[in-house]
Coordinates of C-alpha atoms and ligand atoms in Angstrom, one line a residue:
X12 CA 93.1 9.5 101.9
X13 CA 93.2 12.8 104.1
X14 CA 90.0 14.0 104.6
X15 CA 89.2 18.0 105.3
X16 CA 85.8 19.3 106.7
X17 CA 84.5 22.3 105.7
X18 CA 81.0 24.0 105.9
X19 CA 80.6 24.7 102.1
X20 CA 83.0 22.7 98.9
X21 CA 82.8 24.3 95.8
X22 CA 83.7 23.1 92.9
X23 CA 84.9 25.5 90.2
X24 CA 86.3 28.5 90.5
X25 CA 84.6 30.7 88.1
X26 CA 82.0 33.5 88.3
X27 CA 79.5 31.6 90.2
X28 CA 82.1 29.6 92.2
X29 CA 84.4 32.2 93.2
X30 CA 81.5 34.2 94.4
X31 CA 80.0 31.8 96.1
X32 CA 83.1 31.8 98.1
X33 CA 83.9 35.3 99.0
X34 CA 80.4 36.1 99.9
X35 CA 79.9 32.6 102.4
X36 CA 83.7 33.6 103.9
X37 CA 82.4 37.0 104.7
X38 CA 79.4 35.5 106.0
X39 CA 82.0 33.1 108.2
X40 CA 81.9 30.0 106.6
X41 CA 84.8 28.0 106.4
X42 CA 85.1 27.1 102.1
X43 CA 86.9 25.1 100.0
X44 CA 87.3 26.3 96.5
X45 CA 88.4 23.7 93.9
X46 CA 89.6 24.6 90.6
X47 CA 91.4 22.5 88.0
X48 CA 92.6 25.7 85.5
X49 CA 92.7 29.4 86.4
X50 CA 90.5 31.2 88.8
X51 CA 88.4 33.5 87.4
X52 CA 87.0 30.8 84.8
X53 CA 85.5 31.3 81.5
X54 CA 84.5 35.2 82.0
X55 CA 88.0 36.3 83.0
X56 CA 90.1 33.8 80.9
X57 CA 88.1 33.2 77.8
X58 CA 84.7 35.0 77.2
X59 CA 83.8 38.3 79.0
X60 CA 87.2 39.8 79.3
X61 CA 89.6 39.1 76.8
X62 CA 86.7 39.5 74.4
X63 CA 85.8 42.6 75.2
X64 CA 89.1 43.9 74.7
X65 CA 89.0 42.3 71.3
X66 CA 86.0 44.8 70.9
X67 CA 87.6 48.0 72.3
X68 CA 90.6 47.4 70.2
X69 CA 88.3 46.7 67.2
X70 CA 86.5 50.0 67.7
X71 CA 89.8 51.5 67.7
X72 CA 90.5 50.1 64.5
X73 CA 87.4 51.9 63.1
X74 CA 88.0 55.1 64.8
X75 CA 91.3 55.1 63.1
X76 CA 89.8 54.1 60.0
X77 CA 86.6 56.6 60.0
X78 CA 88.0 60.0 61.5
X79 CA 88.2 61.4 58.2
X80 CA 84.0 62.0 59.1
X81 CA 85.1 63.9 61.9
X82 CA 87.1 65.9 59.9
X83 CA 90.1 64.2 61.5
X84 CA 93.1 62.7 59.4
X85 CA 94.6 59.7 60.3
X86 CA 95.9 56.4 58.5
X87 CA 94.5 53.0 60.0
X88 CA 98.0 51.2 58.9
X89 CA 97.3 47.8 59.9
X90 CA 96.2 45.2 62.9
X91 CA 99.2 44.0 65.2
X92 CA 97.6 40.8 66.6
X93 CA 100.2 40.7 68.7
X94 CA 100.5 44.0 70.4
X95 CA 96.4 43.4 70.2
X96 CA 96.9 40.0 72.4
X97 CA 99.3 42.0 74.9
X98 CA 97.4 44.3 75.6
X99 CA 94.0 42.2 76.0
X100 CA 96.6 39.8 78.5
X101 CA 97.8 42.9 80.4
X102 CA 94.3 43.6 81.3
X103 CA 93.3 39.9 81.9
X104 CA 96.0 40.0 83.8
X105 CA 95.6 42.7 86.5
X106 CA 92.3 41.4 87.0
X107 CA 93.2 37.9 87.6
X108 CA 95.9 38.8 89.8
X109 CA 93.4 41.3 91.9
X110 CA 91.4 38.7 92.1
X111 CA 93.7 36.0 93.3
X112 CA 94.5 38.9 96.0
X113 CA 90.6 38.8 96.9
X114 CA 90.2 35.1 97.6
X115 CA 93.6 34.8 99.3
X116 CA 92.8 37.4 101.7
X117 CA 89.7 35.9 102.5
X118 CA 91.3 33.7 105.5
X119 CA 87.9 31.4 105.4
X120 CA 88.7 30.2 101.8
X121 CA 91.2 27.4 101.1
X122 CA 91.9 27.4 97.2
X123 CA 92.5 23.7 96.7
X124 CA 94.0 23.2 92.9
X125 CA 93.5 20.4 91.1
X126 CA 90.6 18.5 89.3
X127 CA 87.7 17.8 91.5
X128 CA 84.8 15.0 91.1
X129 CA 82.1 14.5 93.1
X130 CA 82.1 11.2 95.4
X131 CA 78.6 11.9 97.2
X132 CA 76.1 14.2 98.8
X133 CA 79.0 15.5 100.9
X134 CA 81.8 15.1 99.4
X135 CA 84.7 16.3 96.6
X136 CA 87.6 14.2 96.2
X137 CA 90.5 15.8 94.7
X138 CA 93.8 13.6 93.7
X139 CA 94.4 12.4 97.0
X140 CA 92.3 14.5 99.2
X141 CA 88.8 14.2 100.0
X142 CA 86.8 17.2 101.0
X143 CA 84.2 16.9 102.7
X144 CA 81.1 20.2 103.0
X145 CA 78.3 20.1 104.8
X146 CA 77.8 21.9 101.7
X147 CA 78.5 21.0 98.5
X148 CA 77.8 24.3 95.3
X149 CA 78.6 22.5 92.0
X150 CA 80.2 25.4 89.7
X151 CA 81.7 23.7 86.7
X152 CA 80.8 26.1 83.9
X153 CA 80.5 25.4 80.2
X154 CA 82.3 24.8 77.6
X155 CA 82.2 25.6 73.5
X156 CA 79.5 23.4 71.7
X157 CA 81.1 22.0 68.3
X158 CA 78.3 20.2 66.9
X159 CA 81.6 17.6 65.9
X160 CA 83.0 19.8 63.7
X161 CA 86.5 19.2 64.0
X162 CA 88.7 22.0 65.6
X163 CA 92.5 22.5 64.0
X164 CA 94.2 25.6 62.6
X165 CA 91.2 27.4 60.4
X166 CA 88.2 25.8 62.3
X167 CA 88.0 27.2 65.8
X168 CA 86.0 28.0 68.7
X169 CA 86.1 31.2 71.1
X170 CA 88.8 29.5 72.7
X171 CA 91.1 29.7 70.2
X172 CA 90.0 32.8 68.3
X173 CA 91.1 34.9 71.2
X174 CA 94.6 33.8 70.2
X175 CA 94.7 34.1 66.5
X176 CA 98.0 35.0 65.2
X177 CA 96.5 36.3 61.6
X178 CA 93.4 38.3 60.9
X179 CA 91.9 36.1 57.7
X180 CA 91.2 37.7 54.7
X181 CA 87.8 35.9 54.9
X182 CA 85.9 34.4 57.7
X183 CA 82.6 32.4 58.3
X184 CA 80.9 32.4 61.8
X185 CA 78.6 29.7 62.2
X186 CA 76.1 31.1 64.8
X187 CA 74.7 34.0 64.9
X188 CA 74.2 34.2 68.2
X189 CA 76.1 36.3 71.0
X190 CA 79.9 35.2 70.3
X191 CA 79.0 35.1 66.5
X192 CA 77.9 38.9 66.4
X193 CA 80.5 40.1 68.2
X194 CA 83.1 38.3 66.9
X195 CA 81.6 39.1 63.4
X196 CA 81.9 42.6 64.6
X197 CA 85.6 42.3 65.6
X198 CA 86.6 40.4 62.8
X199 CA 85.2 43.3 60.2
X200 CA 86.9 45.6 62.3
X201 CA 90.3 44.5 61.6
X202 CA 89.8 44.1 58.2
X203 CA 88.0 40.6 57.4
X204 CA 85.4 39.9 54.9
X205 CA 82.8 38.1 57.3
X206 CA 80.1 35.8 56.5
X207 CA 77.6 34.8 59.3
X208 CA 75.1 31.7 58.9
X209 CA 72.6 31.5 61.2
X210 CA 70.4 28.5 61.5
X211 CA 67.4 30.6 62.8
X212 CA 65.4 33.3 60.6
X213 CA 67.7 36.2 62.6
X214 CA 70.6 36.9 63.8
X215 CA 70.6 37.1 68.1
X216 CA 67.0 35.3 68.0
X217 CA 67.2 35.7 72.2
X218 CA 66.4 39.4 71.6
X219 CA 63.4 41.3 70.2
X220 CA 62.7 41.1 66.2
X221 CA 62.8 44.6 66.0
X222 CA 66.6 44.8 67.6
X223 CA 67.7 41.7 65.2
X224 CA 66.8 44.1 62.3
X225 CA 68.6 46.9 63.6
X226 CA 71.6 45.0 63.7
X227 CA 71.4 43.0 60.6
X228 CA 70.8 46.6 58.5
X229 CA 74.3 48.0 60.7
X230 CA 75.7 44.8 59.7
X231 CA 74.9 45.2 56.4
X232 CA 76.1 48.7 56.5
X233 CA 79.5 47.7 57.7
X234 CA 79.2 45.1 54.7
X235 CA 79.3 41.8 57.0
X236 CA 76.6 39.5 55.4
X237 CA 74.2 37.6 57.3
X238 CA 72.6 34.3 55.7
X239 CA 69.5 33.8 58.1
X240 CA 68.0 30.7 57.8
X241 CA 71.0 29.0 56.3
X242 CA 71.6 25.6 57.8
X243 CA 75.1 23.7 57.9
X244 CA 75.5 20.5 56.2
X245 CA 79.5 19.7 56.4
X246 CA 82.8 21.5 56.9
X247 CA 86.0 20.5 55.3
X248 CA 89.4 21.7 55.7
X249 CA 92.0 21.3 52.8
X250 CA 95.0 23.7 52.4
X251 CA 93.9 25.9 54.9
X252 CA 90.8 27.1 53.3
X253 CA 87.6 25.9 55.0
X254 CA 84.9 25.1 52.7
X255 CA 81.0 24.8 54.8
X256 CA 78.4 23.4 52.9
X257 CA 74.5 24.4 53.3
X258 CA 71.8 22.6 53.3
X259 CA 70.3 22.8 49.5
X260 CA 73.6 22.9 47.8
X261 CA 75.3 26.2 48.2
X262 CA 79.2 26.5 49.8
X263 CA 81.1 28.7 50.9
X264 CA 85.0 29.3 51.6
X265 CA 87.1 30.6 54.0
X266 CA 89.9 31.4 55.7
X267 CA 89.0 31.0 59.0
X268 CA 85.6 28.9 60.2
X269 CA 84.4 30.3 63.8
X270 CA 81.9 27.8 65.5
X271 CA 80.0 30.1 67.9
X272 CA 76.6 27.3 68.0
X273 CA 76.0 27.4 71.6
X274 CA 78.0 26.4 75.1
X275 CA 77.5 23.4 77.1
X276 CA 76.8 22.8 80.8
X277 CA 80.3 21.3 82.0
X278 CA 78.4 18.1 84.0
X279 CA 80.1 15.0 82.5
X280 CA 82.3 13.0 84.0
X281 CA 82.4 15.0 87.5
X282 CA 80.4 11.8 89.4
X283 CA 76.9 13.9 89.5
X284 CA 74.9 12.2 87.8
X285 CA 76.5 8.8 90.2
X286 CA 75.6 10.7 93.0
X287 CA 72.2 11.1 91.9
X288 CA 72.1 14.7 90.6
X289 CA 69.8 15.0 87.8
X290 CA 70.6 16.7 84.9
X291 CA 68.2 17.1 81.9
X292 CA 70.0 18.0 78.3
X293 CA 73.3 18.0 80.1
X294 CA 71.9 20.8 82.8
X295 CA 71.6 20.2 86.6
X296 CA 67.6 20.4 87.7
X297 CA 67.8 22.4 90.7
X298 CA 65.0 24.4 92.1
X299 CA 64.4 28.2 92.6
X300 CA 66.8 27.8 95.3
X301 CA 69.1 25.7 93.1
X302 CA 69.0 22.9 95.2
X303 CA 69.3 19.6 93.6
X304 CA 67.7 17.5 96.1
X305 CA 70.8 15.3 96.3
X306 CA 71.6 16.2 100.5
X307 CA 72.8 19.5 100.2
X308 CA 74.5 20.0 97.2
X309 CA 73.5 23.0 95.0
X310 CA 74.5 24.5 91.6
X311 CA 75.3 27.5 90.0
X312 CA 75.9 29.0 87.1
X313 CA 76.0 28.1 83.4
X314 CA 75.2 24.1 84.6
X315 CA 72.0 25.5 85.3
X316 CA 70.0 25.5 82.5
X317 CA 68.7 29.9 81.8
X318 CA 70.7 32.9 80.7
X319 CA 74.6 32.0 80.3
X320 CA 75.7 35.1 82.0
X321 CA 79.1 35.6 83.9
X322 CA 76.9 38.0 86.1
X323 CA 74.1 35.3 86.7
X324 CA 76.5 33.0 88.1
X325 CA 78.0 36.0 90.5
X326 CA 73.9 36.5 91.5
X327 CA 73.7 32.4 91.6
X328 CA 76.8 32.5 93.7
X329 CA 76.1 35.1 96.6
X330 CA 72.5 33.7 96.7
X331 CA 73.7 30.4 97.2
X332 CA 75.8 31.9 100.3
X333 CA 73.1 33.8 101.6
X334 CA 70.4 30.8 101.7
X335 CA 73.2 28.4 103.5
X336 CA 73.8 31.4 105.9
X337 CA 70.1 31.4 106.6
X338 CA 69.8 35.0 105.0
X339 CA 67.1 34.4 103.0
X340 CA 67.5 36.1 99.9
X341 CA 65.4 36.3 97.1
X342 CA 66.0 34.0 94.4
X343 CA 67.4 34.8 91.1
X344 CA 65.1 35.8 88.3
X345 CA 66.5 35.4 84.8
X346 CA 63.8 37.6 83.2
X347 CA 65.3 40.6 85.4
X348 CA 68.7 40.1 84.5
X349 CA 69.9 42.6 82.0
X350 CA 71.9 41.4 78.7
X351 CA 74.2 43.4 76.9
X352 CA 76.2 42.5 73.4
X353 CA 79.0 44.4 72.9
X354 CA 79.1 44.2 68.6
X355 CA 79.1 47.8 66.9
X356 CA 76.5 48.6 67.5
X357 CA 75.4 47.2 70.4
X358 CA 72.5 45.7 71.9
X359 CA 70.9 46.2 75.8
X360 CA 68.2 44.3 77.2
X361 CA 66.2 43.5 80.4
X362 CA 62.7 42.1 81.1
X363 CA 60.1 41.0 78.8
X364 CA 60.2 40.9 74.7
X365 CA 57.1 42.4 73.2
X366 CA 55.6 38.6 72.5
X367 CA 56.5 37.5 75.9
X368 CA 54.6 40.5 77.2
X369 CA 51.4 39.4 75.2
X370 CA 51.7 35.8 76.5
X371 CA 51.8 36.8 80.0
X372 CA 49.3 40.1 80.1
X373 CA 47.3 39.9 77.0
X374 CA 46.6 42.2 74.3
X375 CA 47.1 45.1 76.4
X376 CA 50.4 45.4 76.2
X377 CA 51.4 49.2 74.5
X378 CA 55.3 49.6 73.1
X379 CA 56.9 52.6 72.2
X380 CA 60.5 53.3 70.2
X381 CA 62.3 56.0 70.2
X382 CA 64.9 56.5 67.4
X383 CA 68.1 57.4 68.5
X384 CA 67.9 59.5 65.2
X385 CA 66.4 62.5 68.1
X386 CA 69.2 62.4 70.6
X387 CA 72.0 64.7 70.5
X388 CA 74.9 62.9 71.5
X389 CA 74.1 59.2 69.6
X390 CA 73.9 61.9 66.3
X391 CA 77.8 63.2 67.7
X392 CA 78.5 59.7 68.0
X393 CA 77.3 58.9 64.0
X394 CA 74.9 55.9 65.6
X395 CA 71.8 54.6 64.4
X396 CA 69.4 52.3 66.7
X397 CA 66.2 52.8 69.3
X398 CA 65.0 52.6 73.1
X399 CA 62.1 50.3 73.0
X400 CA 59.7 50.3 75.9
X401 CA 57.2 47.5 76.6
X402 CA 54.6 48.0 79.0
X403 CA 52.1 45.5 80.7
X404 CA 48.9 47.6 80.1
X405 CA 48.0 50.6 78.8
X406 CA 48.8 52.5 82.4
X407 CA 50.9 49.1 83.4
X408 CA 54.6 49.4 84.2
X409 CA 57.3 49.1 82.2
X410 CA 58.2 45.8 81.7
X411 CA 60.8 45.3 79.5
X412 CA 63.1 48.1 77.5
X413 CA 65.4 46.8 74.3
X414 CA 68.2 48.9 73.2
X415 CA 70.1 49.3 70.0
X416 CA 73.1 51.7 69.2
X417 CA 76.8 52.6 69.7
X418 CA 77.4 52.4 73.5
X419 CA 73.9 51.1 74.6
X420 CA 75.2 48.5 76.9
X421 CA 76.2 51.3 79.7
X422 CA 72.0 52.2 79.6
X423 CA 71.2 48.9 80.8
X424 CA 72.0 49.7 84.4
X425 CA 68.6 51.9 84.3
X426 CA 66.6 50.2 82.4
X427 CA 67.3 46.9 84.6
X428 CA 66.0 49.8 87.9
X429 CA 63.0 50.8 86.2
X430 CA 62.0 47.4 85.1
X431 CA 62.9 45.6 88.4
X432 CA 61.0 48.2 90.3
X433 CA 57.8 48.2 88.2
X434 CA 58.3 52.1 87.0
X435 CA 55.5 53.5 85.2
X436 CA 57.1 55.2 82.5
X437 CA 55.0 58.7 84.4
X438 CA 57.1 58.1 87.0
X439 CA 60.5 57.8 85.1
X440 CA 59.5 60.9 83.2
X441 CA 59.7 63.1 86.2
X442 CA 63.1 62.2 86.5
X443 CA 65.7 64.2 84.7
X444 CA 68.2 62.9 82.0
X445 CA 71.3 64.8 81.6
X446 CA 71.5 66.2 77.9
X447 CA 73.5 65.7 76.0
X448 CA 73.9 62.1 76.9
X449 CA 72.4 58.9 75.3
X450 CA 70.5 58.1 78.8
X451 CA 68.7 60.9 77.6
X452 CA 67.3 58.6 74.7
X453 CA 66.2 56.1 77.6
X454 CA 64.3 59.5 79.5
X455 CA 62.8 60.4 76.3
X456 CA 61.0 57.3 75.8
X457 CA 59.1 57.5 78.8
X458 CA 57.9 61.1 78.2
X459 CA 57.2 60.0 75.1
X460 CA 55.0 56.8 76.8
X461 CA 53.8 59.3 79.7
X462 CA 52.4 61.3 76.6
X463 CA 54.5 64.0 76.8
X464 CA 57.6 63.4 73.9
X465 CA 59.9 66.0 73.9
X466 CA 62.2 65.4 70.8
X467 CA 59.9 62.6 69.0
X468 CA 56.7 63.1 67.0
X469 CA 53.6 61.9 69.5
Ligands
NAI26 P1 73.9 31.6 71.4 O1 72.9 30.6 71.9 O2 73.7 33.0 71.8 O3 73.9 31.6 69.8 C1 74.1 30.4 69.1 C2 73.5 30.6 67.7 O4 73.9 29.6 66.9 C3 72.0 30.6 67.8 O5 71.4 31.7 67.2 C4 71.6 29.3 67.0 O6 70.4 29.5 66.3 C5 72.8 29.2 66.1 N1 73.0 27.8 65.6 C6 73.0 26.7 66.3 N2 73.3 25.7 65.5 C7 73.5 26.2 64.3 C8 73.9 25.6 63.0 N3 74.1 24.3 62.9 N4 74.0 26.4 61.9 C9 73.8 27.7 62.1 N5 73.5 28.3 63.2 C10 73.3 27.5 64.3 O7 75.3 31.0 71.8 P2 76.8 31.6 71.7 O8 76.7 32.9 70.8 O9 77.7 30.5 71.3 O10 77.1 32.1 73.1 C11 77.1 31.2 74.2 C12 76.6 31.8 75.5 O11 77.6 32.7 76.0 C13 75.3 32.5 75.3 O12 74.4 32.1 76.3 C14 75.7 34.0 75.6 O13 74.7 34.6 76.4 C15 77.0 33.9 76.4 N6 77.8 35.0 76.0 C16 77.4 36.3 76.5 C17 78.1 37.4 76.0 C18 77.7 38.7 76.6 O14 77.0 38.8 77.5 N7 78.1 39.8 75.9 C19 79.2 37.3 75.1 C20 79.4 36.0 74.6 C21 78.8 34.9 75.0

């Protein structure tokens, strides 16, 4: 068996893999990157990208089909998957090929293809070869959760949704978490009648109650129903129809059936737990510096139990190269990392909910929300939603700001400054925000909080 030394093996070659890998070869390690599919993983091949062109071709759809409100005619004549599919490709595309530039210019990084396992605390053996790391970063992503349902041509995951051929006439998404809401929201776009069940009493529990009922009433606007607290018994398949049956008697029928229940840490059958890795629920236990205590062998990414965030694993990634490099670096903190879903409308997070707030400062903690209903360019826009603010104490910082709205998401890169540096919302307030803009919204929160609101009753 040849045998290769390297300073750091990674296996997987997804957002937290990859880099992993560009940041230790700039730091002048010698890496291995193994990676069984396409590089670029789960974010660039089947979750972040693609589906987010699904979303910009969606809101396309509804531009077409709404302009009339803007006093603009136009005739939304139909959805061509296929020109819909070439164009999300050409753009998954470009990236993957830039990126494939990226890690073969890096002359530290050897891109090793093929399926990788791991044989001990040092070591990757893949077909033939055996690599081995004084540094081992286990990357291996996750994968669609099923809950046994059986996948063919009307049940399907993410996976194969981002390849549908047809839009159905009517579609169920069981889950009403990120992927369900936002493939909910593409689905309607293009025309679907769209059921979504959602085990829990909300639809995207993870984020604040008051941003769940924003949604659901848009939802409801856009006449997608929600069934909160609807729990699935059995799924059939006959004909093509789906029929899912709930708990207490009630079915429903379909056309489509998309499972969007949760993903999976990717940790079977890769010789970790062999090696002595622990994993708890399926995650690797690592510590803050996601170590596993097996030698040196670390992991990254959605294997690590937290937020499942291509952007996370990126963080995971470059700390991981850091802390080897003796750098360092801070570890990661999930709380800080901001969250954005990209449904119409969307929703923008970062730092504490109001009720985590409470658990960790008391009964001090003051909110404020400010209705996008007062800023100019969400009313151009035609958006409903808020800017909530969370603060620790009554003069505290901010410590955690929830967004709801049309276009939301591109606010989260403030917020996530003014939370991570402790801002009191006095501070923030001296800061201008350009009008007419929906960062304004964000501004006028913290005048409003600083006791000085501007467009918003005090
Ligand atoms: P999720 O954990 O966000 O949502 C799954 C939902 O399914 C939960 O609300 C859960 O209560 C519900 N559920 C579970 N079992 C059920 C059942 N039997 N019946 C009805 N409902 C059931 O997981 P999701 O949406 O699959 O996404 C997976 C991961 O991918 C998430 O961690 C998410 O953060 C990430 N992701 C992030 C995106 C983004 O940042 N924009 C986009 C898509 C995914």
């Amino acid at each position: 068996m040849p045998t290769t030394h390297y300073d750091i093996v990674i296996l997987g070659g997804g957002s937290g893999g990859y880099a992993c890998a560009l940041r230790a070869a700039q730091l002048g390690q010698r890496v291995a990157l193994v990676e069984k599919d396409k590089l670029g993983g789960t974010c660039l091949h089947r979750g972040c990208i693609p589906t987010k062109a699904l979303l910009h071709s969606a809101e396309v759809a509804d531009s077409a089909r709404d302009s009339a409100r803007f006093g603009v005619q136009t005739t939304l004549e139909g959805i061509d998957l296929a020109a819909v599919h070439t164009y999300k490709d050409g753009v998954v595309g470009r990236l993957y090929k830039g990126l494939q530039g990226l890690v073969k210019a890096a002359e530290n990084i050897t891109y090793v293809e093929g399926e990788g396992q791991l044989a001990g605390p040092t070591t990757v053996v893949v077909g033939e070869d055996e690599l081995v790391g004084e540094h081992v970063v286990l990357a291996t992503g996750s994968y669609a959760r099923t809950l046994g349902i059986e996948i063919g041509d009307a049940v399907m995951t993410s996976d194969e949704a981002l390849t549908l051929e047809q839009v159905p006439g009517r579609a169920i998404i069981l889950g009403g978490g990120v992927i369900g809401v936002e493939f909910a929201s593409v689905l309607r776009s293009f025309g679907s009648a769209v059921t979504i069940v959602e085990a829990m009493d909300r639809l995207v529990p993870a984020e604040d109650p008051g941003v769940s009922k924003a949604l659901e009433r848009a939802f409801r606007k856009r006449k997608i129903t929600s069934r909160t607290g609807a729990r699935m018994e059995s799924v059939s398949q006959q004909d093509g129809v789906v029929t899912l049956s709930l708990e207490g008697g009630e079915s429903l029928e379909a056309d489509l059936l998309l499972v969007a229940v949760g993903r999976g840490p990717r940790t079977e059958g890769l010789g970790y737990e062999e090696a002595g890795v622990i994993l708890e629920r399926g995650f690797v236990q690592v510590d803050e510096r996601l170590r596993t205590g097996v030698g040196n062998v670390r992991a990254v990414g959605d294997i690590v139990a937290g937020v499942q965030l291509a952007h996370r694993g990126f963080a995971h990634g470059i700390f991981v190269a850091e802390d080897i490099a003796g750098l360092e670096p801070e570890p990661v903190r999930d709380h800080l990392i901001p969250k954005v879903t990209y449904s119409d409308p969307e929703i923008a997070s970062v730092g504490l909910s109001e009720e985590q707030a409470r658990e960790q400062y008391g009964e001090g903690v003051a909110s404020y929300e400010y209705n996008l209903g007062g800023n100019g360019k969400s009313q151009i826009l035609g958006t409903a939603g808020f800017v909530k603010l969370i603060r620790s104490a009554e003069d505290g910082p901010v410590v955690g700001i929830h967004m709801v709205g049309a276009r939301m998401g591109e606010q989260v890169g403030e917020a996530q400054l003014i939370v991570g540096w402790e801002a009191l919302p006095e501070e923030v307030a001296s800061f201008i925000h350009a009008h007419p803009t929906q960062n304004e919204a964000l501004g006028e929160a913290h005048l409003a909080l600083a006791g000085k609101p501007l467009h918003a009753h005090a």
